[in-house]
XYZ file of C-alpha atoms in Angstrom:
572
model
C -24.690 55.476 154.056
C -23.522 53.595 157.208
C -19.846 52.406 155.386
C -18.969 48.471 156.245
C -15.538 49.394 156.462
C -15.775 50.847 159.973
C -17.802 48.154 160.678
C -15.276 46.329 160.334
C -12.102 47.137 161.674
C -13.712 48.343 165.434
C -15.089 44.901 165.521
C -11.305 43.776 164.728
C -10.538 46.100 167.681
C -13.191 44.290 170.208
C -11.708 41.153 169.294
C -8.396 41.581 169.823
C -9.145 42.946 172.984
C -11.158 40.864 174.293
C -8.775 37.576 173.514
C -6.301 39.855 175.142
C -7.994 39.949 178.124
C -9.149 35.674 177.554
C -5.765 34.706 177.903
C -5.337 36.771 181.391
C -8.284 34.312 182.915
C -7.621 32.586 186.198
C -8.810 28.467 185.774
C -12.020 27.914 186.694
C -13.560 26.032 189.147
C -13.347 21.592 189.566
C -15.145 21.276 191.838
C -18.198 20.101 189.138
C -15.168 18.232 187.135
C -13.703 16.485 190.789
C -15.449 12.574 191.049
C -14.867 13.148 194.960
C -17.280 16.662 194.868
C -19.237 16.876 191.630
C -19.048 12.934 191.246
C -21.018 12.468 194.582
C -24.059 15.070 194.147
C -26.893 13.819 192.617
C -29.021 16.441 191.113
C -32.869 16.276 191.275
C -34.472 15.178 187.889
C -34.552 17.985 185.439
C -38.465 16.882 184.003
C -40.725 14.884 184.747
C -41.765 11.289 184.318
C -39.139 10.613 181.576
C -35.797 12.281 183.035
C -33.643 10.464 185.725
C -31.423 11.359 188.332
C -27.826 12.473 187.290
C -24.942 13.432 189.034
C -23.109 17.052 188.430
C -20.030 15.916 186.823
C -22.127 15.339 184.165
C -22.111 18.548 183.042
C -18.763 19.283 183.323
C -17.966 20.146 179.427
C -20.891 22.756 179.651
C -19.558 24.477 182.149
C -16.187 25.083 181.243
C -17.388 26.381 177.718
C -19.382 28.234 179.594
C -16.400 29.658 182.217
C -15.152 31.184 178.499
C -17.153 33.564 178.479
C -19.070 33.885 182.078
C -16.655 34.884 184.218
C -14.473 38.174 185.520
C -13.651 39.770 182.723
C -17.109 40.011 180.908
C -18.110 43.099 183.844
C -15.021 44.928 181.436
C -16.152 43.864 177.920
C -19.261 45.021 178.864
C -18.673 48.363 180.200
C -16.045 48.920 176.986
C -18.663 48.133 175.203
C -20.269 51.070 175.982
C -17.476 53.107 175.287
C -17.644 51.576 172.747
C -21.320 52.187 171.632
C -20.449 55.764 171.928
C -17.948 56.364 169.748
C -18.702 54.475 167.002
C -21.838 56.814 167.111
C -19.809 60.230 168.131
C -17.395 59.455 165.204
C -20.319 58.087 163.188
C -22.012 62.118 163.638
C -18.238 63.797 162.765
C -17.773 61.481 159.420
C -21.261 62.462 158.427
C -21.034 65.868 159.127
C -17.622 65.667 156.583
C -19.663 64.356 154.428
C -22.358 66.821 153.960
C -19.941 69.667 153.695
C -17.764 67.605 151.486
C -20.504 67.072 148.732
C -21.710 70.985 149.363
C -25.076 69.414 151.488
C -25.013 71.612 154.403
C -27.815 74.291 152.230
C -29.528 71.216 150.918
C -33.572 71.398 151.202
C -35.105 68.241 151.454
C -38.550 69.816 150.416
C -37.651 70.019 146.698
C -37.155 66.167 146.895
C -38.051 64.261 149.884
C -41.163 66.726 151.143
C -42.888 66.992 148.320
C -46.590 65.125 147.847
C -46.496 61.528 147.146
C -48.535 60.741 143.731
C -50.407 57.753 145.903
C -51.843 60.466 148.090
C -52.883 63.052 146.185
C -55.181 59.083 144.794
C -56.411 58.314 147.493
C -57.752 61.595 149.396
C -60.538 63.100 147.000
C -60.840 66.028 149.189
C -59.655 69.228 149.167
C -58.644 71.849 151.528
C -57.219 75.484 151.364
C -53.275 75.726 152.733
C -52.861 78.774 154.962
C -49.359 79.372 153.742
C -49.000 78.944 150.177
C -53.050 79.415 149.251
C -53.326 76.719 147.698
C -55.581 73.884 147.684
C -54.469 70.758 148.451
C -55.843 67.305 148.842
C -56.156 65.675 153.299
C -57.518 63.031 154.872
C -60.218 63.572 156.884
C -59.494 63.002 160.094
C -62.298 60.074 160.692
C -60.058 57.800 157.468
C -57.033 58.806 159.119
C -57.586 57.270 162.776
C -59.534 54.674 161.335
C -56.623 53.707 159.382
C -53.991 54.619 162.204
C -56.474 52.531 164.616
C -55.941 48.997 161.748
C -52.504 49.411 161.372
C -51.510 49.488 165.141
C -54.354 46.223 165.114
C -52.014 44.459 161.911
C -48.898 45.593 163.508
C -50.042 44.158 167.384
C -51.277 41.344 165.818
C -47.850 40.288 164.106
C -45.871 40.725 166.698
C -48.162 38.679 168.621
C -47.850 35.675 166.385
C -44.055 35.501 166.703
C -44.555 36.258 170.710
C -46.594 32.449 169.474
C -43.950 30.916 167.051
C -41.578 31.666 170.516
C -44.198 30.506 172.817
C -44.354 27.094 170.255
C -39.872 26.946 169.781
C -40.398 26.864 173.875
C -42.896 24.256 174.384
C -40.716 22.079 171.972
C -37.719 22.682 174.042
C -39.913 21.280 177.213
C -41.219 18.381 175.095
C -38.246 17.613 173.270
C -35.991 17.653 176.194
C -37.340 14.654 177.648
C -37.010 12.720 174.895
C -33.085 13.547 174.291
C -33.405 13.029 178.191
C -34.887 9.591 178.234
C -32.443 8.324 175.398
C -29.174 9.490 177.290
C -30.191 8.593 179.792
C -27.182 5.895 181.431
C -24.678 8.115 179.249
C -24.627 10.954 177.516
C -22.480 8.210 174.476
C -25.604 5.161 174.822
C -27.078 5.294 171.740
C -25.289 8.236 169.853
C -21.569 6.898 170.022
C -21.023 9.092 166.779
C -20.437 12.729 168.607
C -18.530 10.636 172.110
C -19.277 12.430 175.302
C -19.596 16.766 173.618
C -22.892 15.840 173.503
C -25.680 16.250 176.224
C -30.019 16.458 176.648
C -29.196 20.255 177.213
C -26.963 20.863 174.163
C -29.162 18.798 171.459
C -31.929 20.470 172.518
C -30.706 23.842 173.127
C -29.664 23.607 169.459
C -31.887 21.967 167.598
C -34.457 24.470 169.209
C -32.150 27.353 167.785
C -31.977 25.775 164.356
C -35.769 25.175 164.366
C -36.367 28.722 165.662
C -34.152 30.023 162.567
C -35.765 28.824 160.226
C -38.976 30.790 161.389
C -37.434 33.325 161.831
C -36.640 33.029 158.157
C -40.265 32.721 157.088
C -41.638 35.181 159.276
C -39.181 37.613 157.395
C -39.788 37.157 154.219
C -43.995 37.927 155.470
C -42.879 40.717 157.142
C -41.314 42.463 154.035
C -44.595 42.189 152.325
C -47.185 43.419 155.285
C -45.057 46.119 156.400
C -45.481 47.629 153.591
C -49.028 47.218 153.555
C -49.212 48.468 156.648
C -46.865 51.983 155.495
C -49.607 51.942 152.333
C -52.630 51.867 154.128
C -51.866 54.343 156.052
C -51.282 56.702 153.082
C -48.316 58.829 154.315
C -48.223 62.383 152.483
C -44.801 62.673 152.122
C -42.566 60.600 150.312
C -40.250 61.383 153.870
C -43.078 60.616 156.358
C -43.822 57.166 153.975
C -39.531 55.658 154.261
C -39.766 57.052 158.176
C -42.655 54.924 159.007
C -41.247 51.819 156.668
C -38.452 52.140 158.285
C -39.771 51.957 162.003
C -42.253 49.307 161.040
C -40.272 47.067 159.186
C -37.227 47.729 162.072
C -39.690 46.743 164.676
C -40.289 43.387 162.857
C -37.167 42.199 162.595
C -36.331 43.205 166.314
C -38.929 41.224 167.445
C -38.492 38.291 165.089
C -34.746 38.129 165.325
C -34.556 38.932 169.157
C -37.046 37.417 170.960
C -35.473 34.257 171.343
C -32.521 35.572 173.193
C -34.414 37.537 174.871
C -36.500 34.569 176.296
C -32.878 32.332 176.983
C -31.534 35.664 179.010
C -33.853 37.142 180.887
C -36.777 34.042 181.442
C -35.350 30.491 181.304
C -34.744 29.308 184.354
C -35.805 32.200 186.382
C -39.686 30.482 186.801
C -38.372 26.751 187.994
C -39.598 26.316 191.430
C -38.456 23.323 193.024
C -38.699 19.434 193.455
C -42.741 19.600 195.448
C -43.576 22.770 193.759
C -42.573 23.247 190.450
C -43.725 25.825 187.651
C -44.941 25.269 184.392
C -45.676 26.641 181.549
C -49.625 26.346 179.779
C -50.128 24.868 183.644
C -50.061 21.086 186.186
C -52.354 19.941 183.074
C -50.061 20.634 180.248
C -46.952 18.588 182.481
C -44.202 20.960 180.371
C -42.610 22.372 183.375
C -40.391 25.428 182.421
C -36.706 24.776 182.212
C -33.956 24.860 184.078
C -30.354 26.338 183.700
C -27.113 23.651 184.484
C -24.880 24.308 186.837
C -23.026 26.201 184.772
C -26.249 29.068 183.430
C -27.794 29.522 181.087
C -25.101 31.817 179.494
C -23.796 29.348 176.863
C -27.316 28.545 175.685
C -27.572 32.228 174.884
C -24.032 32.137 173.266
C -25.467 29.023 170.793
C -28.235 30.724 170.292
C -26.718 34.164 168.977
C -24.450 32.040 167.152
C -26.860 29.962 165.711
C -28.743 32.930 163.879
C -26.629 35.551 163.824
C -24.302 32.907 162.087
C -26.993 31.609 160.077
C -28.248 35.313 158.774
C -24.998 36.198 157.191
C -24.571 33.277 155.585
C -28.192 33.204 154.519
C -28.124 36.910 153.864
C -24.744 36.462 151.452
C -26.005 33.516 149.580
C -29.203 35.222 148.796
C -28.012 38.817 147.876
C -25.242 36.198 145.322
C -27.358 34.553 143.691
C -31.179 35.806 143.711
C -29.843 38.247 140.764
C -28.235 36.327 139.293
C -30.971 33.780 138.650
C -33.294 36.521 138.121
C -30.718 38.000 135.639
C -30.615 34.793 133.776
C -34.577 34.407 133.236
C -35.200 36.960 132.222
C -32.635 36.893 129.480
C -33.658 34.115 128.333
C -35.051 35.082 125.232
C -31.985 37.520 123.572
C -29.366 34.182 124.894
C -31.201 32.719 121.093
C -30.340 35.692 119.441
C -26.340 36.800 118.364
C -24.643 39.407 120.218
C -25.324 41.956 116.863
C -28.983 41.663 117.622
C -29.246 41.062 121.218
C -26.834 44.682 121.936
C -25.097 45.646 124.558
C -27.289 48.412 125.857
C -30.423 45.644 125.957
C -28.301 43.580 127.707
C -27.784 46.130 130.102
C -31.983 47.228 130.439
C -31.995 43.826 130.809
C -30.574 43.776 134.460
C -32.348 44.550 137.547
C -33.817 47.796 138.331
C -32.720 49.529 141.745
C -35.785 49.982 143.484
C -36.444 52.549 145.903
C -35.641 50.354 148.700
C -32.413 49.299 147.083
C -30.584 50.585 149.933
C -33.190 49.957 152.770
C -32.364 46.426 153.002
C -28.526 47.474 153.101
C -29.052 49.819 155.958
C -31.316 47.422 157.636
C -28.951 44.194 157.301
C -26.406 46.546 159.359
C -28.202 48.019 161.807
C -29.792 44.177 162.457
C -26.289 43.511 162.776
C -25.426 45.638 164.631
C -28.059 44.791 167.160
C -26.881 41.390 167.642
C -22.899 42.410 168.821
C -23.716 45.018 171.285
C -27.724 43.633 172.868
C -26.306 40.164 173.829
C -22.394 40.762 173.512
C -21.957 40.099 177.220
C -22.537 37.201 176.659
C -20.774 35.695 173.158
C -17.310 38.367 172.844
C -16.817 36.776 169.562
C -19.590 37.899 168.019
C -17.808 41.335 166.560
C -15.310 38.936 164.964
C -18.164 37.052 162.775
C -19.816 40.656 162.026
C -15.890 41.635 160.804
C -16.096 37.844 158.577
C -19.374 38.846 157.473
C -18.360 42.355 156.356
C -15.782 41.551 154.361
C -17.459 38.975 152.143
C -20.553 41.348 151.999
C -18.181 44.016 150.644
C -16.644 41.553 147.753
C -20.386 40.162 147.199
C -21.769 44.244 147.238
C -19.517 45.608 145.127
C -19.893 42.515 142.515
C -24.115 42.938 142.739
C -23.614 46.211 141.684
C -21.473 46.892 139.069
C -22.712 43.193 137.491
C -26.378 42.697 137.836
C -27.682 45.645 138.796
C -28.718 48.792 135.950
C -26.615 51.859 137.210
C -28.888 53.116 139.787
C -29.732 57.044 140.070
C -27.650 58.837 142.319
C -30.018 60.914 145.308
C -28.775 63.866 147.419
C -29.226 63.671 150.705
C -28.109 65.258 154.098
C -28.057 61.972 156.477
C -29.315 58.042 157.277
C -33.023 59.493 158.411
C -35.307 57.657 160.575
C -31.138 54.502 160.740
C -29.130 57.217 163.434
C -32.379 57.567 165.804
C -32.366 53.702 165.470
C -29.353 53.664 165.914
C -28.966 55.177 169.171
C -31.576 52.530 170.383
C -30.082 50.232 170.332
C -26.835 51.354 171.316
C -28.884 52.944 175.029
C -30.695 49.488 174.912
C -27.958 47.764 174.282
C -26.301 48.716 177.808
C -29.555 47.787 179.993
C -28.975 44.796 178.102
C -25.503 43.962 179.101
C -26.228 44.810 182.552
C -28.904 42.222 182.459
C -27.113 39.868 181.129
C -24.062 40.030 183.595
C -26.461 41.033 186.630
C -28.522 37.860 186.228
C -27.612 35.482 183.055
C -23.854 35.447 183.905
C -22.906 34.047 187.499
C -20.394 36.224 187.897
C -22.650 37.883 191.030
C -23.927 35.011 192.834
C -19.647 34.109 192.960
C -18.176 37.599 194.050
C -20.309 37.475 196.849
C -19.650 34.226 198.091
C -15.798 34.853 197.718
C -16.592 38.445 199.795
C -19.696 37.340 201.897
C -20.296 33.154 202.589
C -16.881 31.647 201.787
C -15.625 29.248 204.596
C -12.065 30.668 207.040
C -10.493 33.488 206.637
C -9.268 33.928 203.795
C -10.843 34.382 200.509
C -11.604 31.424 198.325
C -13.670 29.976 195.795
C -13.247 26.110 197.427
C -17.104 25.003 198.070
C -19.120 27.081 196.017
C -20.435 25.021 194.223
C -22.038 23.027 196.984
C -23.153 25.620 198.766
C -24.781 27.216 194.772
C -27.560 24.180 195.452
C -29.913 22.957 197.902
C -31.306 19.955 199.301
C -34.470 18.010 198.945
C -36.169 14.761 200.128
C -36.431 12.209 197.925
C -39.257 10.919 199.995
C -41.380 14.283 199.782
C -40.776 14.230 196.047
C -45.105 14.325 194.221
C -44.999 10.977 192.367
C -45.753 13.306 189.152
C -42.325 14.323 189.535
C -40.876 11.246 190.167
C -38.860 9.243 187.982
C -41.225 6.206 185.411
C -39.516 3.021 186.526
C -36.556 1.863 185.076
C -35.443 5.425 183.775
C -33.609 5.873 186.788
C -29.541 5.336 185.855
C -28.049 1.691 187.061
C -26.104 3.932 189.723
C -28.995 5.280 191.646
C -30.136 3.088 194.687
C -33.167 4.439 196.025
C -31.959 2.675 199.588
C -28.566 4.981 199.421
C -29.133 8.043 197.791
C -32.432 9.631 200.092
C -32.013 13.038 199.363
C -31.603 15.736 196.508
C -29.447 18.446 194.702
C -31.152 22.063 192.810
C -30.284 24.390 191.690
C -31.459 27.464 194.507
C -31.150 29.122 197.911
C -33.225 27.023 199.742
C -33.515 26.412 203.080
C -32.243 22.290 203.320
C -35.704 19.789 204.601
C -35.729 19.982 208.402
C -35.516 23.376 208.969
C -38.157 25.796 210.709
C -38.359 27.746 207.080
C -37.287 24.398 204.858
C -37.708 24.924 201.081
C -37.998 29.157 201.486
C -35.842 31.229 200.023
C -32.373 32.056 202.697
C -31.008 35.510 203.363
C -27.883 34.579 200.755
C -30.391 35.062 198.037
C -31.636 38.333 199.049
C -28.238 39.071 199.467
C -27.442 37.493 195.757
C -30.757 39.508 194.633
C -29.906 42.897 196.070
C -25.893 42.520 195.093
C -27.704 42.132 191.346
C -29.490 44.822 191.133
C -26.957 47.300 193.084
C -24.406 45.886 190.367
C -27.008 47.495 187.423
C -27.888 50.625 188.937
C -23.964 51.066 189.455
C -23.149 50.197 186.154
C -26.153 52.267 184.923
C -26.446 55.372 186.418
C -22.231 56.618 187.623
C -20.269 54.063 185.370
C -21.937 54.935 181.793
C -22.726 57.887 182.240
C -19.664 59.131 183.715
C -17.809 57.046 181.459
C -20.008 58.262 178.136
C -19.278 62.041 180.105
C -15.401 61.560 179.659
C -16.338 60.304 176.227
C -17.831 63.587 175.015
C -14.798 65.293 176.620
C -11.510 63.779 174.954
C -13.852 64.143 171.805
C -14.894 67.865 172.281
C -11.219 67.934 172.361
C -9.892 66.382 169.780
C -11.879 68.357 167.539
C -9.804 70.691 165.406
C -11.608 73.380 163.935
C -11.981 72.220 160.603
C -14.013 69.171 162.492
C -16.301 72.547 164.507
C -16.713 74.242 161.498
C -18.208 70.698 159.998
C -20.333 70.109 163.320
C -21.595 73.625 163.223
């Protein structure tokens, strides 16, 4: 089994390294919080009608929070994660080979147990044909029936996957609609009508937290449905052998869980704030008739919202999972033994009590594997946005080990041991997640983080001869004439704050790289925008093709020469 011990140890090492790097990070730019800089920049409304003009320094706290994870150390941490994933999988292969040798499973023939024909297959397949190898008649499924079942299974998978996407779209629509409501309530001050939480709450934070909680509830509901749907789809395909049945069920269940848990994080990381438009030409979610304008990222970027989303979903899953694993078997055993509670101990014998415990079904370890693989995805796919995710995983695994030990020894019957050479399809799933994690972390650093625009400004667009970050915030904003903003995009009467004076404030800023009004190419992208885009693409190519491949080769080289003779024999 993919032991939790190795997860915990390596997670602890990752967290210690990240905290060590975080202590060396430079002080973040104070331009946003400076009342003479950020306090003088008036930003354009973030939604139509209900959103007002706002000052840049109102995002001081969120910008500071974002800088904790969005800094130069993010690149090195992403590279470190690429090395860690490679090391983790390679050391697990070595551990698996050693266990296979020690338990005398090198020559274990899975055909004895795994490749036998399932009784369900023999029952549902009425046709018979001659097996040219064994020269015996065996059941078989005709090709037309197999094709029809495959098409129905594929259509069902697509339907339920689209249902997840529809739910995510609903949450996005909620974010767009509720943001306007929060912005209207907090128009004068972040705490004008919410005095309880001080200055910590903003419309962006309130919208992000509530949307993440709603999304987590939807995830829990869909998980309950998908467990039954995946089993039903797999049974409908009528797999021939037990191994084929387990592999198909594993792939379907993981695919459903992958889309269910990670789709909202993918939206925040790679789609939010990327298709906004600009004042006078905004983009809308379902067209302009919907009046749901696409979300913008704050001047601090979308990384802090991705961190919030990841924290709520990951921590919520861990809490609900541990509570469910502890309470559900306990309640079922209590309910199942209600008849025996009316009899004395001499009548209700020990073996009867043990027989009334929960049965350890064939899916017992399946859900344990699934839980660990989903956690593996959380700490690898988006770890560049939330480097403390391994620390949460470590705490969860410490608790998980004790909960599982109590559950298996007190709430379940003793399971029947079964031989297995490896972890089956989970190994390939881990390899795919590892490869995908390198890609997602590279794109997070390039497109979700603000590190690349800052580096381009530092080395190519800084003022004067000295490389400095002074003036970066002003450089990263574009301007628009308020008089040219369409009536549909302007705030309603009474929504603007008391400090806003239309006679003295004639333009507002927005987050983009576009030519200013009056320029011959006004409101089109500047050359700096294309330089930044080229730098982002170059970073992805360099990190994917060169850095990770060379680091992986170096890791394989070290692993090969670190093998002693016994490891080499076991590997062979």
